[in-house]
Amino acid sequence: MASPYAPQRGRPFFLLVVIGIIVSVIQVQASQFGLESLQTALGLSFSDNNQTVMAATTYILPPLPYGYDALEPHISKQIMELHHSKHHQTYVNNLNAALATLANPQIPVTTQINLQAAVKFNGGGHINHSLFWQNLASASSSAVKIDSAAPGIAKAINEQWGSYAKFQEAFEKTLLGIQGSGWGWLVKTSGGQGKESLRIVTTKDQDPVVDDATVPLMGIDMWEHAYYL
């Protein structure tokens, strides 16, 4: 077994495997993304008039939609359990702690400023991982067959990159160019006059995709903790 702290020499292979078992890519419209798709994942509750209300400003770890061993042999049960129940849970815990402190009106402004970085990092980690779990499925699942699971996105990929194989090559090249840790994304962007297009983008550390005109369709965790076992 590789050391949990050793550099991952097999990252290009891992990336190809993960891309190969991505679920049907989240098919959501920008108007629905923030309100509905992340309701359970981000621990939000909603009132009858569709105004969002944080449940006691406390976020929860979303359950996986599959067992920890569902992605073997590509991703081991051990790494899935560690990644979800330890790493993701830590982001949730730290986010809740920072928000609880910020809720105290008596804290000095310097503390409030210092806590913004913690909210961004841990909140981003929570959002990104909540999406990431939904992007994965067993290699034997019909959900990984993009032509039938997400025909609209498959068509858009073929139109923009020429084929899924060429998209996969471009995606891999972009993600392997990340220096340090971060995330790689396939996103849908909305331009002028209702024109939409797909783009490959990266974000640093745990920064999420937050542009109102951009919807993340697929995300890949490029942190070592995602695959070091």
PDB file of C-alpha atoms in Angstrom:
ATOM      1  CA  MET A   1       0.000   0.000   0.000  1.00  0.00           C
ATOM      2  CA  ALA A   2       1.310   3.440  -0.857  1.00  0.00           C
ATOM      3  CA  SER A   3       2.062   5.863   1.929  1.00  0.00           C
ATOM      4  CA  PRO A   4      -0.856   8.248   2.581  1.00  0.00           C
ATOM      5  CA  TYR A   5       1.633  11.102   2.284  1.00  0.00           C
ATOM      6  CA  ALA A   6       3.539   9.965  -0.776  1.00  0.00           C
ATOM      7  CA  PRO A   7       3.153  11.819  -4.104  1.00  0.00           C
ATOM      8  CA  GLN A   8       0.778  10.059  -6.477  1.00  0.00           C
ATOM      9  CA  ARG A   9       2.755   8.859  -9.486  1.00  0.00           C
ATOM     10  CA  GLY A  10      -0.290   7.395 -11.169  1.00  0.00           C
ATOM     11  CA  ARG A  11      -2.348  10.566 -11.357  1.00  0.00           C
ATOM     12  CA  PRO A  12      -2.676  10.601 -15.195  1.00  0.00           C
ATOM     13  CA  PHE A  13      -3.985   7.018 -15.132  1.00  0.00           C
ATOM     14  CA  PHE A  14      -6.296   7.795 -12.236  1.00  0.00           C
ATOM     15  CA  LEU A  15      -7.677  10.813 -14.031  1.00  0.00           C
ATOM     16  CA  LEU A  16      -8.463   8.766 -17.115  1.00  0.00           C
ATOM     17  CA  VAL A  17     -10.199   6.145 -14.976  1.00  0.00           C
ATOM     18  CA  VAL A  18     -12.273   8.729 -13.109  1.00  0.00           C
ATOM     19  CA  ILE A  19     -13.284  10.507 -16.296  1.00  0.00           C
ATOM     20  CA  GLY A  20     -14.269   7.111 -17.658  1.00  0.00           C
ATOM     21  CA  ILE A  21     -16.634   6.425 -14.741  1.00  0.00           C
ATOM     22  CA  ILE A  22     -18.189   9.872 -14.447  1.00  0.00           C
ATOM     23  CA  VAL A  23     -21.932   9.756 -14.019  1.00  0.00           C
ATOM     24  CA  SER A  24     -24.258  11.351 -16.452  1.00  0.00           C
ATOM     25  CA  VAL A  25     -23.008  14.879 -15.777  1.00  0.00           C
ATOM     26  CA  ILE A  26     -25.451  17.055 -13.869  1.00  0.00           C
ATOM     27  CA  GLN A  27     -28.180  18.203 -16.263  1.00  0.00           C
ATOM     28  CA  VAL A  28     -29.537  21.304 -14.599  1.00  0.00           C
ATOM     29  CA  GLN A  29     -30.500  24.749 -15.742  1.00  0.00           C
ATOM     30  CA  ALA A  30     -28.831  27.756 -14.175  1.00  0.00           C
ATOM     31  CA  SER A  31     -32.140  28.838 -12.672  1.00  0.00           C
ATOM     32  CA  GLN A  32     -32.497  25.540 -10.818  1.00  0.00           C
ATOM     33  CA  PHE A  33     -28.910  24.887  -9.825  1.00  0.00           C
ATOM     34  CA  GLY A  34     -28.583  26.870  -6.619  1.00  0.00           C
ATOM     35  CA  LEU A  35     -32.102  26.279  -5.356  1.00  0.00           C
ATOM     36  CA  GLU A  36     -32.832  22.628  -6.001  1.00  0.00           C
ATOM     37  CA  SER A  37     -29.784  20.556  -6.942  1.00  0.00           C
ATOM     38  CA  LEU A  38     -27.862  21.343  -3.782  1.00  0.00           C
ATOM     39  CA  GLN A  39     -30.774  21.427  -1.333  1.00  0.00           C
ATOM     40  CA  THR A  40     -29.905  18.202   0.427  1.00  0.00           C
ATOM     41  CA  ALA A  41     -26.190  18.294  -0.278  1.00  0.00           C
ATOM     42  CA  LEU A  42     -25.660  21.689   1.339  1.00  0.00           C
ATOM     43  CA  GLY A  43     -28.060  21.213   4.225  1.00  0.00           C
ATOM     44  CA  LEU A  44     -30.489  23.915   3.172  1.00  0.00           C
ATOM     45  CA  SER A  45     -34.193  24.019   3.906  1.00  0.00           C
ATOM     46  CA  PHE A  46     -36.717  25.940   1.854  1.00  0.00           C
ATOM     47  CA  SER A  47     -39.855  27.810   2.765  1.00  0.00           C
ATOM     48  CA  ASP A  48     -43.117  27.661   0.824  1.00  0.00           C
ATOM     49  CA  ASN A  49     -42.303  30.831  -1.087  1.00  0.00           C
ATOM     50  CA  ASN A  50     -38.980  29.337  -2.313  1.00  0.00           C
ATOM     51  CA  GLN A  51     -36.831  31.683  -0.250  1.00  0.00           C
ATOM     52  CA  THR A  52     -33.767  29.878   1.057  1.00  0.00           C
ATOM     53  CA  VAL A  53     -33.201  29.664   4.777  1.00  0.00           C
ATOM     54  CA  MET A  54     -30.119  28.064   6.315  1.00  0.00           C
ATOM     55  CA  ALA A  55     -31.076  25.365   8.775  1.00  0.00           C
ATOM     56  CA  ALA A  56     -29.708  26.959  11.948  1.00  0.00           C
ATOM     57  CA  THR A  57     -26.681  28.033   9.871  1.00  0.00           C
ATOM     58  CA  THR A  58     -25.536  24.414  10.078  1.00  0.00           C
ATOM     59  CA  TYR A  59     -24.447  22.360   7.078  1.00  0.00           C
ATOM     60  CA  ILE A  60     -24.443  18.579   6.953  1.00  0.00           C
ATOM     61  CA  LEU A  61     -22.386  15.911   5.243  1.00  0.00           C
ATOM     62  CA  PRO A  62     -24.493  14.494   2.388  1.00  0.00           C
ATOM     63  CA  PRO A  63     -24.733  10.709   2.212  1.00  0.00           C
ATOM     64  CA  LEU A  64     -23.166   9.057  -0.818  1.00  0.00           C
ATOM     65  CA  PRO A  65     -25.649   7.791  -3.422  1.00  0.00           C
ATOM     66  CA  TYR A  66     -23.740   4.472  -3.444  1.00  0.00           C
ATOM     67  CA  GLY A  67     -21.657   2.335  -1.104  1.00  0.00           C
ATOM     68  CA  TYR A  68     -18.032   3.095  -0.307  1.00  0.00           C
ATOM     69  CA  ASP A  69     -16.995   0.024  -2.300  1.00  0.00           C
ATOM     70  CA  ALA A  70     -19.112   0.831  -5.368  1.00  0.00           C
ATOM     71  CA  LEU A  71     -16.226   2.300  -7.383  1.00  0.00           C
ATOM     72  CA  GLU A  72     -13.749  -0.523  -6.862  1.00  0.00           C
ATOM     73  CA  PRO A  73     -11.337  -1.481  -8.341  1.00  0.00           C
ATOM     74  CA  HIS A  74     -10.873   2.028  -9.766  1.00  0.00           C
ATOM     75  CA  ILE A  75     -11.236   3.831  -6.433  1.00  0.00           C
ATOM     76  CA  SER A  76     -10.872   1.743  -3.303  1.00  0.00           C
ATOM     77  CA  LYS A  77     -13.402   1.487  -0.500  1.00  0.00           C
ATOM     78  CA  GLN A  78     -10.740   2.747   1.892  1.00  0.00           C
ATOM     79  CA  ILE A  79     -10.064   5.964  -0.007  1.00  0.00           C
ATOM     80  CA  MET A  80     -13.765   6.630  -0.585  1.00  0.00           C
ATOM     81  CA  GLU A  81     -14.528   6.228   3.120  1.00  0.00           C
ATOM     82  CA  LEU A  82     -11.594   8.429   4.108  1.00  0.00           C
ATOM     83  CA  HIS A  83     -12.334  11.053   1.474  1.00  0.00           C
ATOM     84  CA  HIS A  84     -16.031  11.296   2.319  1.00  0.00           C
ATOM     85  CA  SER A  85     -16.292  10.639   6.053  1.00  0.00           C
ATOM     86  CA  LYS A  86     -13.042  12.359   7.070  1.00  0.00           C
ATOM     87  CA  HIS A  87     -11.969  14.972   4.530  1.00  0.00           C
ATOM     88  CA  HIS A  88     -15.412  16.185   3.477  1.00  0.00           C
ATOM     89  CA  GLN A  89     -16.687  16.013   7.043  1.00  0.00           C
ATOM     90  CA  THR A  90     -13.788  18.226   8.113  1.00  0.00           C
ATOM     91  CA  TYR A  91     -14.792  20.883   5.577  1.00  0.00           C
ATOM     92  CA  VAL A  92     -18.341  20.773   6.923  1.00  0.00           C
ATOM     93  CA  ASN A  93     -17.180  20.994  10.546  1.00  0.00           C
ATOM     94  CA  ASN A  94     -14.824  23.888   9.870  1.00  0.00           C
ATOM     95  CA  LEU A  95     -17.434  25.751   7.825  1.00  0.00           C
ATOM     96  CA  ASN A  96     -20.005  25.424  10.601  1.00  0.00           C
ATOM     97  CA  ALA A  97     -17.473  26.552  13.208  1.00  0.00           C
ATOM     98  CA  ALA A  98     -16.540  29.640  11.183  1.00  0.00           C
ATOM     99  CA  LEU A  99     -20.172  30.561  10.547  1.00  0.00           C
ATOM    100  CA  ALA A 100     -21.044  30.082  14.214  1.00  0.00           C
ATOM    101  CA  THR A 101     -18.284  32.479  15.185  1.00  0.00           C
ATOM    102  CA  LEU A 102     -19.354  35.008  12.566  1.00  0.00           C
ATOM    103  CA  ALA A 103     -22.908  34.882  13.922  1.00  0.00           C
ATOM    104  CA  ASN A 104     -21.667  36.431  17.161  1.00  0.00           C
ATOM    105  CA  PRO A 105     -22.185  40.190  16.802  1.00  0.00           C
ATOM    106  CA  GLN A 106     -19.592  40.856  19.493  1.00  0.00           C
ATOM    107  CA  ILE A 107     -16.551  39.562  17.593  1.00  0.00           C
ATOM    108  CA  PRO A 108     -14.136  42.246  16.388  1.00  0.00           C
ATOM    109  CA  VAL A 109     -14.036  43.157  12.725  1.00  0.00           C
ATOM    110  CA  THR A 110     -10.494  41.807  12.415  1.00  0.00           C
ATOM    111  CA  THR A 111     -11.753  38.353  13.394  1.00  0.00           C
ATOM    112  CA  GLN A 112     -14.605  38.641  10.911  1.00  0.00           C
ATOM    113  CA  ILE A 113     -12.133  39.448   8.151  1.00  0.00           C
ATOM    114  CA  ASN A 114      -9.841  36.574   9.093  1.00  0.00           C
ATOM    115  CA  LEU A 115     -12.761  34.146   9.050  1.00  0.00           C
ATOM    116  CA  GLN A 116     -13.687  34.991   5.454  1.00  0.00           C
ATOM    117  CA  ALA A 117     -10.840  32.813   4.188  1.00  0.00           C
ATOM    118  CA  ALA A 118     -12.071  29.884   6.304  1.00  0.00           C
ATOM    119  CA  VAL A 119     -15.614  30.268   4.967  1.00  0.00           C
ATOM    120  CA  LYS A 120     -14.369  30.414   1.384  1.00  0.00           C
ATOM    121  CA  PHE A 121     -12.038  27.425   1.714  1.00  0.00           C
ATOM    122  CA  ASN A 122     -14.309  25.129   3.716  1.00  0.00           C
ATOM    123  CA  GLY A 123     -17.529  26.270   2.060  1.00  0.00           C
ATOM    124  CA  GLY A 124     -15.939  25.705  -1.320  1.00  0.00           C
ATOM    125  CA  GLY A 125     -14.725  22.287  -0.210  1.00  0.00           C
ATOM    126  CA  HIS A 126     -18.249  21.386   0.867  1.00  0.00           C
ATOM    127  CA  ILE A 127     -19.856  22.554  -2.384  1.00  0.00           C
ATOM    128  CA  ASN A 128     -17.223  20.947  -4.614  1.00  0.00           C
ATOM    129  CA  HIS A 129     -17.300  17.573  -2.902  1.00  0.00           C
ATOM    130  CA  SER A 130     -21.098  17.521  -2.780  1.00  0.00           C
ATOM    131  CA  LEU A 131     -21.075  17.828  -6.569  1.00  0.00           C
ATOM    132  CA  PHE A 132     -18.166  15.409  -6.985  1.00  0.00           C
ATOM    133  CA  TRP A 133     -19.947  12.507  -5.279  1.00  0.00           C
ATOM    134  CA  GLN A 134     -22.883  12.933  -7.643  1.00  0.00           C
ATOM    135  CA  ASN A 135     -20.510  12.794 -10.632  1.00  0.00           C
ATOM    136  CA  LEU A 136     -19.295   9.283  -9.877  1.00  0.00           C
ATOM    137  CA  ALA A 137     -20.809   5.868 -10.530  1.00  0.00           C
ATOM    138  CA  SER A 138     -19.719   2.283 -10.858  1.00  0.00           C
ATOM    139  CA  ALA A 139     -18.037   1.481 -14.162  1.00  0.00           C
ATOM    140  CA  SER A 140     -20.720  -1.159 -14.718  1.00  0.00           C
ATOM    141  CA  SER A 141     -23.555   1.336 -14.319  1.00  0.00           C
ATOM    142  CA  SER A 142     -25.559   2.535 -17.301  1.00  0.00           C
ATOM    143  CA  ALA A 143     -25.096   6.053 -15.902  1.00  0.00           C
ATOM    144  CA  VAL A 144     -21.537   6.187 -17.244  1.00  0.00           C
ATOM    145  CA  LYS A 145     -22.687   5.815 -20.854  1.00  0.00           C
ATOM    146  CA  ILE A 146     -22.880   9.482 -21.718  1.00  0.00           C
ATOM    147  CA  ASP A 147     -24.653   9.009 -25.056  1.00  0.00           C
ATOM    148  CA  SER A 148     -27.715   7.534 -23.323  1.00  0.00           C
ATOM    149  CA  ALA A 149     -27.393   9.084 -19.856  1.00  0.00           C
ATOM    150  CA  ALA A 150     -26.800  12.671 -21.031  1.00  0.00           C
ATOM    151  CA  PRO A 151     -27.428  12.843 -24.789  1.00  0.00           C
ATOM    152  CA  GLY A 152     -27.703  16.623 -24.815  1.00  0.00           C
ATOM    153  CA  ILE A 153     -24.314  17.068 -23.218  1.00  0.00           C
ATOM    154  CA  ALA A 154     -22.803  14.313 -25.381  1.00  0.00           C
ATOM    155  CA  LYS A 155     -24.008  16.148 -28.477  1.00  0.00           C
ATOM    156  CA  ALA A 156     -22.610  19.475 -27.224  1.00  0.00           C
ATOM    157  CA  ILE A 157     -19.243  17.856 -26.470  1.00  0.00           C
ATOM    158  CA  ASN A 158     -19.060  16.305 -29.933  1.00  0.00           C
ATOM    159  CA  GLU A 159     -19.970  19.601 -31.567  1.00  0.00           C
ATOM    160  CA  GLN A 160     -17.384  21.565 -29.597  1.00  0.00           C
ATOM    161  CA  TRP A 161     -14.450  19.130 -29.458  1.00  0.00           C
ATOM    162  CA  GLY A 162     -15.195  16.806 -32.356  1.00  0.00           C
ATOM    163  CA  SER A 163     -15.545  13.668 -30.246  1.00  0.00           C
ATOM    164  CA  TYR A 164     -15.708  12.538 -26.644  1.00  0.00           C
ATOM    165  CA  ALA A 165     -12.151  11.164 -26.956  1.00  0.00           C
ATOM    166  CA  LYS A 166     -10.842  14.588 -28.008  1.00  0.00           C
ATOM    167  CA  PHE A 167     -12.714  16.237 -25.156  1.00  0.00           C
ATOM    168  CA  GLN A 168     -11.241  13.711 -22.739  1.00  0.00           C
ATOM    169  CA  GLU A 169      -7.751  14.471 -24.058  1.00  0.00           C
ATOM    170  CA  ALA A 170      -8.255  18.235 -23.681  1.00  0.00           C
ATOM    171  CA  PHE A 171      -9.778  17.779 -20.219  1.00  0.00           C
ATOM    172  CA  GLU A 172      -6.888  15.628 -19.042  1.00  0.00           C
ATOM    173  CA  LYS A 173      -4.285  18.058 -20.398  1.00  0.00           C
ATOM    174  CA  THR A 174      -5.900  21.021 -18.663  1.00  0.00           C
ATOM    175  CA  LEU A 175      -6.295  19.259 -15.317  1.00  0.00           C
ATOM    176  CA  LEU A 176      -2.770  17.848 -15.281  1.00  0.00           C
ATOM    177  CA  GLY A 177      -1.552  21.401 -15.768  1.00  0.00           C
ATOM    178  CA  ILE A 178      -2.869  22.426 -12.347  1.00  0.00           C
ATOM    179  CA  GLN A 179      -0.002  23.463 -10.104  1.00  0.00           C
ATOM    180  CA  GLY A 180      -0.527  22.277  -6.557  1.00  0.00           C
ATOM    181  CA  SER A 181      -4.105  21.389  -5.655  1.00  0.00           C
ATOM    182  CA  GLY A 182      -7.378  22.346  -7.227  1.00  0.00           C
ATOM    183  CA  TRP A 183     -10.358  21.248  -9.289  1.00  0.00           C
ATOM    184  CA  GLY A 184     -11.070  20.738 -12.970  1.00  0.00           C
ATOM    185  CA  TRP A 185     -14.519  21.455 -14.365  1.00  0.00           C
ATOM    186  CA  LEU A 186     -16.645  21.067 -17.435  1.00  0.00           C
ATOM    187  CA  VAL A 187     -19.004  24.030 -17.261  1.00  0.00           C
ATOM    188  CA  LYS A 188     -21.856  25.461 -19.256  1.00  0.00           C
ATOM    189  CA  THR A 189     -21.656  29.194 -19.807  1.00  0.00           C
ATOM    190  CA  SER A 190     -24.453  31.477 -20.891  1.00  0.00           C
ATOM    191  CA  GLY A 191     -23.497  34.322 -23.188  1.00  0.00           C
ATOM    192  CA  GLY A 192     -25.432  37.081 -24.849  1.00  0.00           C
ATOM    193  CA  GLN A 193     -28.714  36.442 -26.651  1.00  0.00           C
ATOM    194  CA  GLY A 194     -29.156  33.124 -24.853  1.00  0.00           C
ATOM    195  CA  LYS A 195     -26.092  31.556 -26.469  1.00  0.00           C
ATOM    196  CA  GLU A 196     -24.611  28.696 -24.440  1.00  0.00           C
ATOM    197  CA  SER A 197     -21.286  26.906 -24.721  1.00  0.00           C
ATOM    198  CA  LEU A 198     -19.162  24.384 -22.855  1.00  0.00           C
ATOM    199  CA  ARG A 199     -15.762  25.212 -21.364  1.00  0.00           C
ATOM    200  CA  ILE A 200     -13.031  23.427 -19.444  1.00  0.00           C
ATOM    201  CA  VAL A 201     -11.923  25.495 -16.458  1.00  0.00           C
ATOM    202  CA  THR A 202      -9.887  24.980 -13.303  1.00  0.00           C
ATOM    203  CA  THR A 203     -10.184  26.458  -9.828  1.00  0.00           C
ATOM    204  CA  LYS A 204      -7.468  26.729  -7.212  1.00  0.00           C
ATOM    205  CA  ASP A 205      -7.508  24.895  -3.891  1.00  0.00           C
ATOM    206  CA  GLN A 206     -11.196  24.571  -2.897  1.00  0.00           C
ATOM    207  CA  ASP A 207     -12.511  27.543  -4.833  1.00  0.00           C
ATOM    208  CA  PRO A 208     -15.950  26.677  -6.264  1.00  0.00           C
ATOM    209  CA  VAL A 209     -17.476  27.800  -9.538  1.00  0.00           C
ATOM    210  CA  VAL A 210     -19.577  30.771  -8.462  1.00  0.00           C
ATOM    211  CA  ASP A 211     -20.140  32.817 -11.614  1.00  0.00           C
ATOM    212  CA  ASP A 212     -23.898  33.302 -12.047  1.00  0.00           C
ATOM    213  CA  ALA A 213     -23.574  32.726 -15.804  1.00  0.00           C
ATOM    214  CA  THR A 214     -21.646  29.460 -15.363  1.00  0.00           C
ATOM    215  CA  VAL A 215     -23.059  26.078 -14.309  1.00  0.00           C
ATOM    216  CA  PRO A 216     -20.626  23.276 -13.359  1.00  0.00           C
ATOM    217  CA  LEU A 217     -21.595  20.060 -15.127  1.00  0.00           C
ATOM    218  CA  MET A 218     -18.728  17.829 -14.074  1.00  0.00           C
ATOM    219  CA  GLY A 219     -15.951  18.284 -11.526  1.00  0.00           C
ATOM    220  CA  ILE A 220     -12.770  16.345 -10.840  1.00  0.00           C
ATOM    221  CA  ASP A 221     -10.982  16.596  -7.495  1.00  0.00           C
ATOM    222  CA  MET A 222      -7.266  17.091  -8.191  1.00  0.00           C
ATOM    223  CA  TRP A 223      -6.199  17.061  -4.556  1.00  0.00           C
ATOM    224  CA  GLU A 224      -3.908  14.188  -3.550  1.00  0.00           C
ATOM    225  CA  HIS A 225      -6.318  13.158  -0.811  1.00  0.00           C
ATOM    226  CA  ALA A 226      -8.705  11.962  -3.539  1.00  0.00           C
ATOM    227  CA  TYR A 227      -6.469   9.133  -4.711  1.00  0.00           C
ATOM    228  CA  TYR A 228      -3.359   8.571  -2.616  1.00  0.00           C
ATOM    229  CA  LEU A 229      -4.316   5.022  -1.550  1.00  0.00           C
TER     230      LEU A 229
END
